Amino acid sequence: MPFTLHPQLASDCLPVGDLPLCRVLLMNNRHFPWLILVPRREGLRELFDLSDADYPVVMQEVRDTAQAFAAMTTAHKINVAMLGNMVPQLHIHIIARFTHDAAWPAPVWNTGIKTEPYAEKVFAGKAAEIRSQIGLG
């Protein structure tokens, strides 16, 4: 069965590229540098739904991506989360946080801050930088 990205993720995010197992997305909100990794396997809802072979691959991709994203953004803190309350497809948030960001120190969800999408040129530059930093070519 081919991989299908959940419509809410497709609507909220911009595609950056694919790691060996996960699709890398950038949340389309310039207030928060925010990546989402989605394992390209159908029917996954929970981390424990990953196969024994896929689990360590996803964990390594999350670790490597978070480490590179931290270096790239010089974030004060990197938040890594898997909630899935609104979007049932397994996806992992990697969010760069700063003591001066619009939601600090609260979570970025439901802040009441109006989402501001990236301008097309800004996204193109960020996507290229992310691809370079996390080894997508």
PDB file of C-alpha atoms in Angstrom:
ATOM      1  CA  MET A   1       0.000   0.000   0.000  1.00  0.00           C
ATOM      2  CA  PRO A   2       1.522   3.379  -0.968  1.00  0.00           C
ATOM      3  CA  PHE A   3       2.249   6.015   1.674  1.00  0.00           C
ATOM      4  CA  THR A   4      -0.306   8.826   1.954  1.00  0.00           C
ATOM      5  CA  LEU A   5       0.302  11.946   4.017  1.00  0.00           C
ATOM      6  CA  HIS A   6      -2.613  12.906   6.267  1.00  0.00           C
ATOM      7  CA  PRO A   7      -4.533  15.860   4.720  1.00  0.00           C
ATOM      8  CA  GLN A   8      -4.052  18.047   7.809  1.00  0.00           C
ATOM      9  CA  LEU A   9      -0.273  17.624   7.660  1.00  0.00           C
ATOM     10  CA  ALA A  10      -0.341  18.314   3.923  1.00  0.00           C
ATOM     11  CA  SER A  11      -2.367  21.479   4.577  1.00  0.00           C
ATOM     12  CA  ASP A  12      -0.314  22.804   7.512  1.00  0.00           C
ATOM     13  CA  CYS A  13       3.188  21.946   6.291  1.00  0.00           C
ATOM     14  CA  LEU A  14       5.564  22.417   3.395  1.00  0.00           C
ATOM     15  CA  PRO A  15       7.544  19.456   2.048  1.00  0.00           C
ATOM     16  CA  VAL A  16      11.311  19.528   2.574  1.00  0.00           C
ATOM     17  CA  GLY A  17      12.374  16.044   1.468  1.00  0.00           C
ATOM     18  CA  ASP A  18      12.693  12.413   2.448  1.00  0.00           C
ATOM     19  CA  LEU A  19      15.114  10.677   4.764  1.00  0.00           C
ATOM     20  CA  PRO A  20      15.499   6.908   4.285  1.00  0.00           C
ATOM     21  CA  LEU A  21      12.271   6.308   6.264  1.00  0.00           C
ATOM     22  CA  CYS A  22      10.678   9.628   7.217  1.00  0.00           C
ATOM     23  CA  ARG A  23       9.219  12.443   5.182  1.00  0.00           C
ATOM     24  CA  VAL A  24      10.506  15.799   6.453  1.00  0.00           C
ATOM     25  CA  LEU A  25       8.012  18.662   6.590  1.00  0.00           C
ATOM     26  CA  LEU A  26       8.329  22.278   7.698  1.00  0.00           C
ATOM     27  CA  MET A  27       5.352  23.645   9.616  1.00  0.00           C
ATOM     28  CA  ASN A  28       4.201  26.646   7.589  1.00  0.00           C
ATOM     29  CA  ASN A  29       4.358  29.126  10.456  1.00  0.00           C
ATOM     30  CA  ARG A  30       7.231  31.576  10.457  1.00  0.00           C
ATOM     31  CA  HIS A  31       6.799  32.230  14.211  1.00  0.00           C
ATOM     32  CA  PHE A  32       8.318  28.869  15.098  1.00  0.00           C
ATOM     33  CA  PRO A  33      11.061  26.872  13.314  1.00  0.00           C
ATOM     34  CA  TRP A  34       9.267  23.529  13.370  1.00  0.00           C
ATOM     35  CA  LEU A  35       9.947  20.296  11.543  1.00  0.00           C
ATOM     36  CA  ILE A  36       7.715  17.246  11.405  1.00  0.00           C
ATOM     37  CA  LEU A  37       8.981  13.766  10.562  1.00  0.00           C
ATOM     38  CA  VAL A  38       6.431  11.277   9.248  1.00  0.00           C
ATOM     39  CA  PRO A  39       7.445   7.633   8.800  1.00  0.00           C
ATOM     40  CA  ARG A  40       6.465   6.649   5.255  1.00  0.00           C
ATOM     41  CA  ARG A  41       4.451   3.597   6.276  1.00  0.00           C
ATOM     42  CA  GLU A  42       0.685   3.262   5.998  1.00  0.00           C
ATOM     43  CA  GLY A  43      -1.509   2.738   9.031  1.00  0.00           C
ATOM     44  CA  LEU A  44       0.856   3.921  11.783  1.00  0.00           C
ATOM     45  CA  ARG A  45      -0.778   5.726  14.692  1.00  0.00           C
ATOM     46  CA  GLU A  46       1.558   5.062  17.598  1.00  0.00           C
ATOM     47  CA  LEU A  47       5.315   4.756  18.010  1.00  0.00           C
ATOM     48  CA  PHE A  48       4.855   1.105  18.998  1.00  0.00           C
ATOM     49  CA  ASP A  49       3.133   0.440  15.653  1.00  0.00           C
ATOM     50  CA  LEU A  50       6.529   0.683  13.944  1.00  0.00           C
ATOM     51  CA  SER A  51       8.079  -2.642  12.973  1.00  0.00           C
ATOM     52  CA  ASP A  52      11.106  -3.859  14.906  1.00  0.00           C
ATOM     53  CA  ALA A  53      13.248  -2.927  11.905  1.00  0.00           C
ATOM     54  CA  ASP A  54      11.741   0.568  11.439  1.00  0.00           C
ATOM     55  CA  TYR A  55      11.757   1.680  15.081  1.00  0.00           C
ATOM     56  CA  PRO A  56      15.529   2.223  15.442  1.00  0.00           C
ATOM     57  CA  VAL A  57      15.655   3.899  12.018  1.00  0.00           C
ATOM     58  CA  VAL A  58      12.977   6.423  13.007  1.00  0.00           C
ATOM     59  CA  MET A  59      14.645   7.080  16.368  1.00  0.00           C
ATOM     60  CA  GLN A  60      18.002   7.696  14.669  1.00  0.00           C
ATOM     61  CA  GLU A  61      16.403   9.992  12.093  1.00  0.00           C
ATOM     62  CA  VAL A  62      14.693  11.973  14.878  1.00  0.00           C
ATOM     63  CA  ARG A  63      17.928  12.221  16.839  1.00  0.00           C
ATOM     64  CA  ASP A  64      20.055  13.226  13.853  1.00  0.00           C
ATOM     65  CA  THR A  65      17.473  15.713  12.574  1.00  0.00           C
ATOM     66  CA  ALA A  66      16.951  17.300  16.000  1.00  0.00           C
ATOM     67  CA  GLN A  67      20.702  17.633  16.505  1.00  0.00           C
ATOM     68  CA  ALA A  68      21.240  19.225  13.093  1.00  0.00           C
ATOM     69  CA  PHE A  69      18.196  21.486  13.513  1.00  0.00           C
ATOM     70  CA  ALA A  70      19.488  22.648  16.908  1.00  0.00           C
ATOM     71  CA  ALA A  71      22.832  23.570  15.383  1.00  0.00           C
ATOM     72  CA  MET A  72      21.187  25.236  12.385  1.00  0.00           C
ATOM     73  CA  THR A  73      18.771  27.360  14.417  1.00  0.00           C
ATOM     74  CA  THR A  74      20.971  27.912  17.515  1.00  0.00           C
ATOM     75  CA  ALA A  75      17.812  27.239  19.532  1.00  0.00           C
ATOM     76  CA  HIS A  76      17.812  27.547  23.308  1.00  0.00           C
ATOM     77  CA  LYS A  77      15.786  24.306  23.480  1.00  0.00           C
ATOM     78  CA  ILE A  78      14.608  21.657  21.023  1.00  0.00           C
ATOM     79  CA  ASN A  79      11.172  20.209  21.791  1.00  0.00           C
ATOM     80  CA  VAL A  80      10.493  16.714  20.430  1.00  0.00           C
ATOM     81  CA  ALA A  81       6.914  15.490  20.733  1.00  0.00           C
ATOM     82  CA  MET A  82       4.471  12.893  19.423  1.00  0.00           C
ATOM     83  CA  LEU A  83       0.880  13.721  20.293  1.00  0.00           C
ATOM     84  CA  GLY A  84      -1.487  12.669  17.544  1.00  0.00           C
ATOM     85  CA  ASN A  85      -4.627  13.893  19.279  1.00  0.00           C
ATOM     86  CA  MET A  86      -5.707  15.928  16.247  1.00  0.00           C
ATOM     87  CA  VAL A  87      -3.871  14.058  13.469  1.00  0.00           C
ATOM     88  CA  PRO A  88      -3.911  10.290  13.979  1.00  0.00           C
ATOM     89  CA  GLN A  89      -1.059   9.531  11.549  1.00  0.00           C
ATOM     90  CA  LEU A  90       2.208   8.948  13.429  1.00  0.00           C
ATOM     91  CA  HIS A  91       4.309  12.091  13.164  1.00  0.00           C
ATOM     92  CA  ILE A  92       7.107  13.542  15.286  1.00  0.00           C
ATOM     93  CA  HIS A  93       7.428  17.268  15.987  1.00  0.00           C
ATOM     94  CA  ILE A  94      10.900  18.820  16.263  1.00  0.00           C
ATOM     95  CA  ILE A  95      10.478  22.430  17.353  1.00  0.00           C
ATOM     96  CA  ALA A  96      13.247  24.981  17.873  1.00  0.00           C
ATOM     97  CA  ARG A  97      12.394  27.137  20.874  1.00  0.00           C
ATOM     98  CA  PHE A  98      13.864  30.444  21.954  1.00  0.00           C
ATOM     99  CA  THR A  99      13.464  32.399  25.168  1.00  0.00           C
ATOM    100  CA  HIS A 100      12.294  35.318  23.009  1.00  0.00           C
ATOM    101  CA  ASP A 101       9.766  33.392  20.870  1.00  0.00           C
ATOM    102  CA  ALA A 102       6.106  34.371  20.862  1.00  0.00           C
ATOM    103  CA  ALA A 103       4.980  31.484  23.105  1.00  0.00           C
ATOM    104  CA  TRP A 104       7.964  30.992  25.448  1.00  0.00           C
ATOM    105  CA  PRO A 105       7.920  29.189  27.836  1.00  0.00           C
ATOM    106  CA  ALA A 106       4.481  27.736  27.051  1.00  0.00           C
ATOM    107  CA  PRO A 107       3.915  25.048  24.406  1.00  0.00           C
ATOM    108  CA  VAL A 108       3.474  26.251  20.826  1.00  0.00           C
ATOM    109  CA  TRP A 109       0.020  24.664  20.542  1.00  0.00           C
ATOM    110  CA  ASN A 110      -3.092  26.811  20.993  1.00  0.00           C
ATOM    111  CA  THR A 111      -1.195  29.972  21.799  1.00  0.00           C
ATOM    112  CA  GLY A 112      -3.705  32.265  20.136  1.00  0.00           C
ATOM    113  CA  ILE A 113      -0.876  33.645  18.015  1.00  0.00           C
ATOM    114  CA  LYS A 114      -2.005  34.047  14.410  1.00  0.00           C
ATOM    115  CA  THR A 115      -0.184  31.669  12.070  1.00  0.00           C
ATOM    116  CA  GLU A 116       1.916  33.518   9.510  1.00  0.00           C
ATOM    117  CA  PRO A 117       3.018  31.369   6.564  1.00  0.00           C
ATOM    118  CA  TYR A 118       6.472  31.614   5.046  1.00  0.00           C
ATOM    119  CA  ALA A 119       6.881  33.711   1.928  1.00  0.00           C
ATOM    120  CA  GLU A 120       7.712  31.442  -1.026  1.00  0.00           C
ATOM    121  CA  LYS A 121      11.312  32.697  -1.350  1.00  0.00           C
ATOM    122  CA  VAL A 122      11.904  32.426   2.397  1.00  0.00           C
ATOM    123  CA  PHE A 123      10.599  28.849   2.402  1.00  0.00           C
ATOM    124  CA  ALA A 124      12.796  27.930  -0.566  1.00  0.00           C
ATOM    125  CA  GLY A 125      15.864  29.210   1.290  1.00  0.00           C
ATOM    126  CA  LYS A 126      14.923  27.505   4.559  1.00  0.00           C
ATOM    127  CA  ALA A 127      14.142  24.215   2.804  1.00  0.00           C
ATOM    128  CA  ALA A 128      17.518  24.288   1.036  1.00  0.00           C
ATOM    129  CA  GLU A 129      19.309  25.012   4.326  1.00  0.00           C
ATOM    130  CA  ILE A 130      17.426  22.230   6.133  1.00  0.00           C
ATOM    131  CA  ARG A 131      18.138  19.754   3.326  1.00  0.00           C
ATOM    132  CA  SER A 132      21.830  20.620   3.489  1.00  0.00           C
ATOM    133  CA  GLN A 133      22.025  20.453   7.291  1.00  0.00           C
ATOM    134  CA  ILE A 134      20.245  17.125   7.685  1.00  0.00           C
ATOM    135  CA  GLY A 135      21.829  15.465   4.687  1.00  0.00           C
ATOM    136  CA  LEU A 136      19.028  15.451   2.135  1.00  0.00           C
ATOM    137  CA  GLY A 137      21.364  16.710  -0.555  1.00  0.00           C
TER     138      GLY A 137
END
